[in-house]
Amino acid sequence: MQIRLPKLLLAAALCALSTLVSGCKPANSQGSEEAHAERRDELSQGAIAVLEPVAESGVAGMIRFVPVEGGVRVTGRVEGLTPGDHGFHVHEFGDLSDLATGESAGGHFDANGHEHGKPSARERHTGDLGNITANEEGVARIDTVDAIIALHGEHSILGRSIVVHADADTFVQPTGGAGARIAVGVIGIAQKPD
């Protein structure tokens, strides 16, 4: 059975989804400044991604994204890694339909058409967050502030995915040479604390 939506209803739904994901202003909206203030308040609690293992990697974890002065603070813990560095990037789609390879998450999120680069580079893929480092127990703890990713606007990572790779990002073109995807999670709005 196929459900057909009226074109006007479909357009309204797409506009609402676009506004939610990108933080863009709907056309002809009254009180848009107030709406943006409410949206900023909603996002003040940040975002969260629960990492799922790709294939049988056994890699899992949780990453939080909280807006702070100068960017977005990225914190979390990833377990089940081999000791050493692992590429850590925001990818363009929040699509986990292929957990056999993680390829449904698409490529690195790149809002501005830049080449791959280090997190400190002025021009890089928006989602280039470099590496995380696992200790001898296979645990990586993350606590960094990134100045390029955001939770609204052009560089919004909401609805996209965070990917952990099998190997280190060596910052070669086009995507760092970090190897297979071993964990992936959708970045969504975090629940407000009680």
CSV table of C-alpha atoms in Angstrom, one decimal:
chain,number,residue,atom,x,y,z
A,1,MET,CA,0.0,0.0,0.0
A,2,GLN,CA,1.4,3.3,-1.0
A,3,ILE,CA,0.6,6.5,0.9
A,4,ARG,CA,0.3,9.7,-1.1
A,5,LEU,CA,0.7,13.0,0.6
A,6,PRO,CA,-0.7,16.2,-0.8
A,7,LYS,CA,2.1,18.3,-2.3
A,8,LEU,CA,1.5,21.2,0.1
A,9,LEU,CA,1.7,18.9,3.1
A,10,LEU,CA,4.9,17.3,1.8
A,11,ALA,CA,6.4,20.7,1.2
A,12,ALA,CA,5.6,21.8,4.7
A,13,ALA,CA,7.1,18.6,6.2
A,14,LEU,CA,10.3,19.0,4.2
A,15,CYS,CA,10.5,22.7,5.3
A,16,ALA,CA,10.1,21.7,8.9
A,17,LEU,CA,12.7,19.0,8.6
A,18,SER,CA,15.1,21.4,6.9
A,19,THR,CA,14.6,23.9,9.7
A,20,LEU,CA,15.2,21.3,12.4
A,21,VAL,CA,18.4,19.9,10.9
A,22,SER,CA,20.0,23.1,9.6
A,23,GLY,CA,18.6,25.8,11.8
A,24,CYS,CA,17.7,27.8,8.7
A,25,LYS,CA,14.9,30.4,8.8
A,26,PRO,CA,11.6,29.5,7.2
A,27,ALA,CA,10.5,32.1,4.6
A,28,ASN,CA,7.9,34.7,5.7
A,29,SER,CA,8.1,33.7,9.4
A,30,GLN,CA,6.8,36.0,12.0
A,31,GLY,CA,9.0,36.3,15.2
A,32,SER,CA,11.9,34.5,13.6
A,33,GLU,CA,14.3,36.0,16.2
A,34,GLU,CA,12.3,34.6,19.0
A,35,ALA,CA,12.1,31.2,17.3
A,36,HIS,CA,15.9,31.2,16.8
A,37,ALA,CA,16.4,32.1,20.5
A,38,GLU,CA,14.2,29.1,21.4
A,39,ARG,CA,16.1,26.9,19.1
A,40,ARG,CA,19.5,28.0,20.6
A,41,ASP,CA,18.1,27.3,24.0
A,42,GLU,CA,16.9,23.8,22.9
A,43,LEU,CA,20.4,23.1,21.6
A,44,SER,CA,22.2,24.4,24.7
A,45,GLN,CA,22.1,20.9,26.2
A,46,GLY,CA,24.0,19.7,23.1
A,47,ALA,CA,24.0,16.6,21.0
A,48,ILE,CA,24.8,13.0,21.5
A,49,ALA,CA,25.9,10.0,19.4
A,50,VAL,CA,25.8,6.4,20.6
A,51,LEU,CA,28.4,4.5,18.6
A,52,GLU,CA,27.4,1.1,17.2
A,53,PRO,CA,30.0,-1.5,16.1
A,54,VAL,CA,30.4,-2.0,12.3
A,55,ALA,CA,30.4,-5.6,11.3
A,56,GLU,CA,31.8,-7.5,14.3
A,57,SER,CA,34.4,-4.9,15.4
A,58,GLY,CA,33.2,-4.8,19.0
A,59,VAL,CA,33.8,-1.1,19.1
A,60,ALA,CA,31.2,1.0,20.9
A,61,GLY,CA,30.9,4.2,22.9
A,62,MET,CA,29.2,7.5,23.4
A,63,ILE,CA,30.2,11.0,22.3
A,64,ARG,CA,28.7,14.3,23.5
A,65,PHE,CA,28.8,17.6,21.7
A,66,VAL,CA,28.1,20.8,23.7
A,67,PRO,CA,28.3,24.4,22.5
A,68,VAL,CA,31.0,26.4,24.3
A,69,GLU,CA,32.9,29.6,23.9
A,70,GLY,CA,35.0,29.2,20.7
A,71,GLY,CA,33.1,26.2,19.3
A,72,VAL,CA,31.8,22.8,20.2
A,73,ARG,CA,33.2,20.7,23.1
A,74,VAL,CA,33.5,17.0,22.0
A,75,THR,CA,33.7,14.5,24.9
A,76,GLY,CA,33.3,10.8,25.2
A,77,ARG,CA,34.6,7.3,25.5
A,78,VAL,CA,35.1,4.7,22.9
A,79,GLU,CA,35.9,1.0,23.9
A,80,GLY,CA,37.0,-2.1,22.0
A,81,LEU,CA,39.7,-0.4,20.0
A,82,THR,CA,43.2,-1.6,19.2
A,83,PRO,CA,45.7,0.5,21.1
A,84,GLY,CA,46.9,3.6,19.1
A,85,ASP,CA,45.4,6.2,16.9
A,86,HIS,CA,42.1,6.0,15.0
A,87,GLY,CA,40.5,8.4,12.5
A,88,PHE,CA,37.6,10.2,14.0
A,89,HIS,CA,35.3,12.2,11.6
A,90,VAL,CA,31.8,13.5,11.1
A,91,HIS,CA,30.3,11.9,8.0
A,92,GLU,CA,27.6,13.4,5.8
A,93,PHE,CA,24.6,11.1,6.5
A,94,GLY,CA,23.0,9.9,9.7
A,95,ASP,CA,22.2,6.6,7.9
A,96,LEU,CA,23.1,3.4,9.7
A,97,SER,CA,21.3,1.1,7.3
A,98,ASP,CA,24.6,-0.6,6.4
A,99,LEU,CA,26.3,-1.7,9.6
A,100,ALA,CA,28.2,-4.4,7.7
A,101,THR,CA,30.5,-1.7,6.3
A,102,GLY,CA,29.3,1.7,7.6
A,103,GLU,CA,29.3,3.0,4.0
A,104,SER,CA,25.7,4.3,4.3
A,105,ALA,CA,27.1,7.2,6.4
A,106,GLY,CA,28.6,8.6,3.2
A,107,GLY,CA,31.9,10.6,3.1
A,108,HIS,CA,33.3,13.2,5.4
A,109,PHE,CA,30.9,16.1,6.0
A,110,ASP,CA,32.3,19.0,4.0
A,111,ALA,CA,30.1,22.2,3.9
A,112,ASN,CA,32.6,24.4,2.1
A,113,GLY,CA,34.3,22.2,-0.6
A,114,HIS,CA,37.7,22.1,1.2
A,115,GLU,CA,40.3,19.3,1.0
A,116,HIS,CA,40.9,17.0,3.9
A,117,GLY,CA,42.9,18.4,6.8
A,118,LYS,CA,44.0,18.4,10.4
A,119,PRO,CA,41.6,19.7,13.0
A,120,SER,CA,43.8,22.8,13.4
A,121,ALA,CA,43.7,23.7,9.7
A,122,ARG,CA,41.9,26.9,8.7
A,123,GLU,CA,40.5,25.0,5.6
A,124,ARG,CA,39.5,21.4,6.0
A,125,HIS,CA,36.4,19.2,5.7
A,126,THR,CA,34.0,20.4,8.3
A,127,GLY,CA,33.9,16.9,9.8
A,128,ASP,CA,37.7,16.4,10.1
A,129,LEU,CA,38.2,15.8,13.8
A,130,GLY,CA,41.6,14.1,13.5
A,131,ASN,CA,42.4,11.1,15.6
A,132,ILE,CA,41.4,9.6,18.9
A,133,THR,CA,44.0,7.5,20.9
A,134,ALA,CA,43.2,4.2,22.5
A,135,ASN,CA,45.2,3.1,25.5
A,136,GLU,CA,46.5,-0.4,26.2
A,137,GLU,CA,43.1,-1.5,27.3
A,138,GLY,CA,41.6,-0.3,24.0
A,139,VAL,CA,39.8,2.7,25.5
A,140,ALA,CA,39.9,6.2,24.0
A,141,ARG,CA,38.8,9.2,26.1
A,142,ILE,CA,37.9,12.3,24.2
A,143,ASP,CA,37.8,15.9,25.4
A,144,THR,CA,38.5,18.6,22.9
A,145,VAL,CA,37.0,21.8,21.5
A,146,ASP,CA,36.5,22.2,17.8
A,147,ALA,CA,36.0,25.6,16.2
A,148,ILE,CA,34.4,24.6,12.9
A,149,ILE,CA,31.6,22.1,13.7
A,150,ALA,CA,28.3,23.6,15.0
A,151,LEU,CA,24.9,22.5,16.2
A,152,HIS,CA,23.0,24.9,13.9
A,153,GLY,CA,23.6,26.7,10.6
A,154,GLU,CA,25.8,25.8,7.7
A,155,HIS,CA,28.2,23.7,9.8
A,156,SER,CA,25.5,21.8,11.8
A,157,ILE,CA,26.4,18.2,12.5
A,158,LEU,CA,22.9,17.3,13.7
A,159,GLY,CA,21.4,14.4,11.9
A,160,ARG,CA,24.8,13.4,10.5
A,161,SER,CA,27.1,10.6,11.9
A,162,ILE,CA,30.3,10.3,13.8
A,163,VAL,CA,32.6,7.5,12.5
A,164,VAL,CA,35.6,5.8,14.1
A,165,HIS,CA,38.1,4.2,11.7
A,166,ALA,CA,40.4,1.2,12.0
A,167,ASP,CA,43.6,3.1,11.4
A,168,ALA,CA,45.1,6.5,12.1
A,169,ASP,CA,44.2,9.5,10.0
A,170,THR,CA,47.6,10.5,8.4
A,171,PHE,CA,46.1,13.5,6.7
A,172,VAL,CA,46.8,12.4,3.2
A,173,GLN,CA,44.3,13.3,0.4
A,174,PRO,CA,41.5,12.8,-0.2
A,175,THR,CA,40.3,11.4,3.2
A,176,GLY,CA,43.2,10.7,5.4
A,177,GLY,CA,43.8,7.0,4.7
A,178,ALA,CA,42.3,5.9,8.0
A,179,GLY,CA,40.9,2.6,6.7
A,180,ALA,CA,37.7,0.8,7.4
A,181,ARG,CA,34.9,2.1,9.5
A,182,ILE,CA,34.6,0.2,12.8
A,183,ALA,CA,32.0,2.2,14.7
A,184,VAL,CA,29.3,4.7,13.7
A,185,GLY,CA,26.6,6.7,15.4
A,186,VAL,CA,23.9,9.2,14.5
A,187,ILE,CA,24.3,12.7,16.1
A,188,GLY,CA,21.0,13.8,17.6
A,189,ILE,CA,19.8,16.4,20.0
A,190,ALA,CA,20.5,15.4,23.6
A,191,GLN,CA,17.8,15.2,26.2
A,192,LYS,CA,17.8,18.0,28.7
A,193,PRO,CA,19.2,17.0,32.1
A,194,ASP,CA,16.7,16.9,35.0
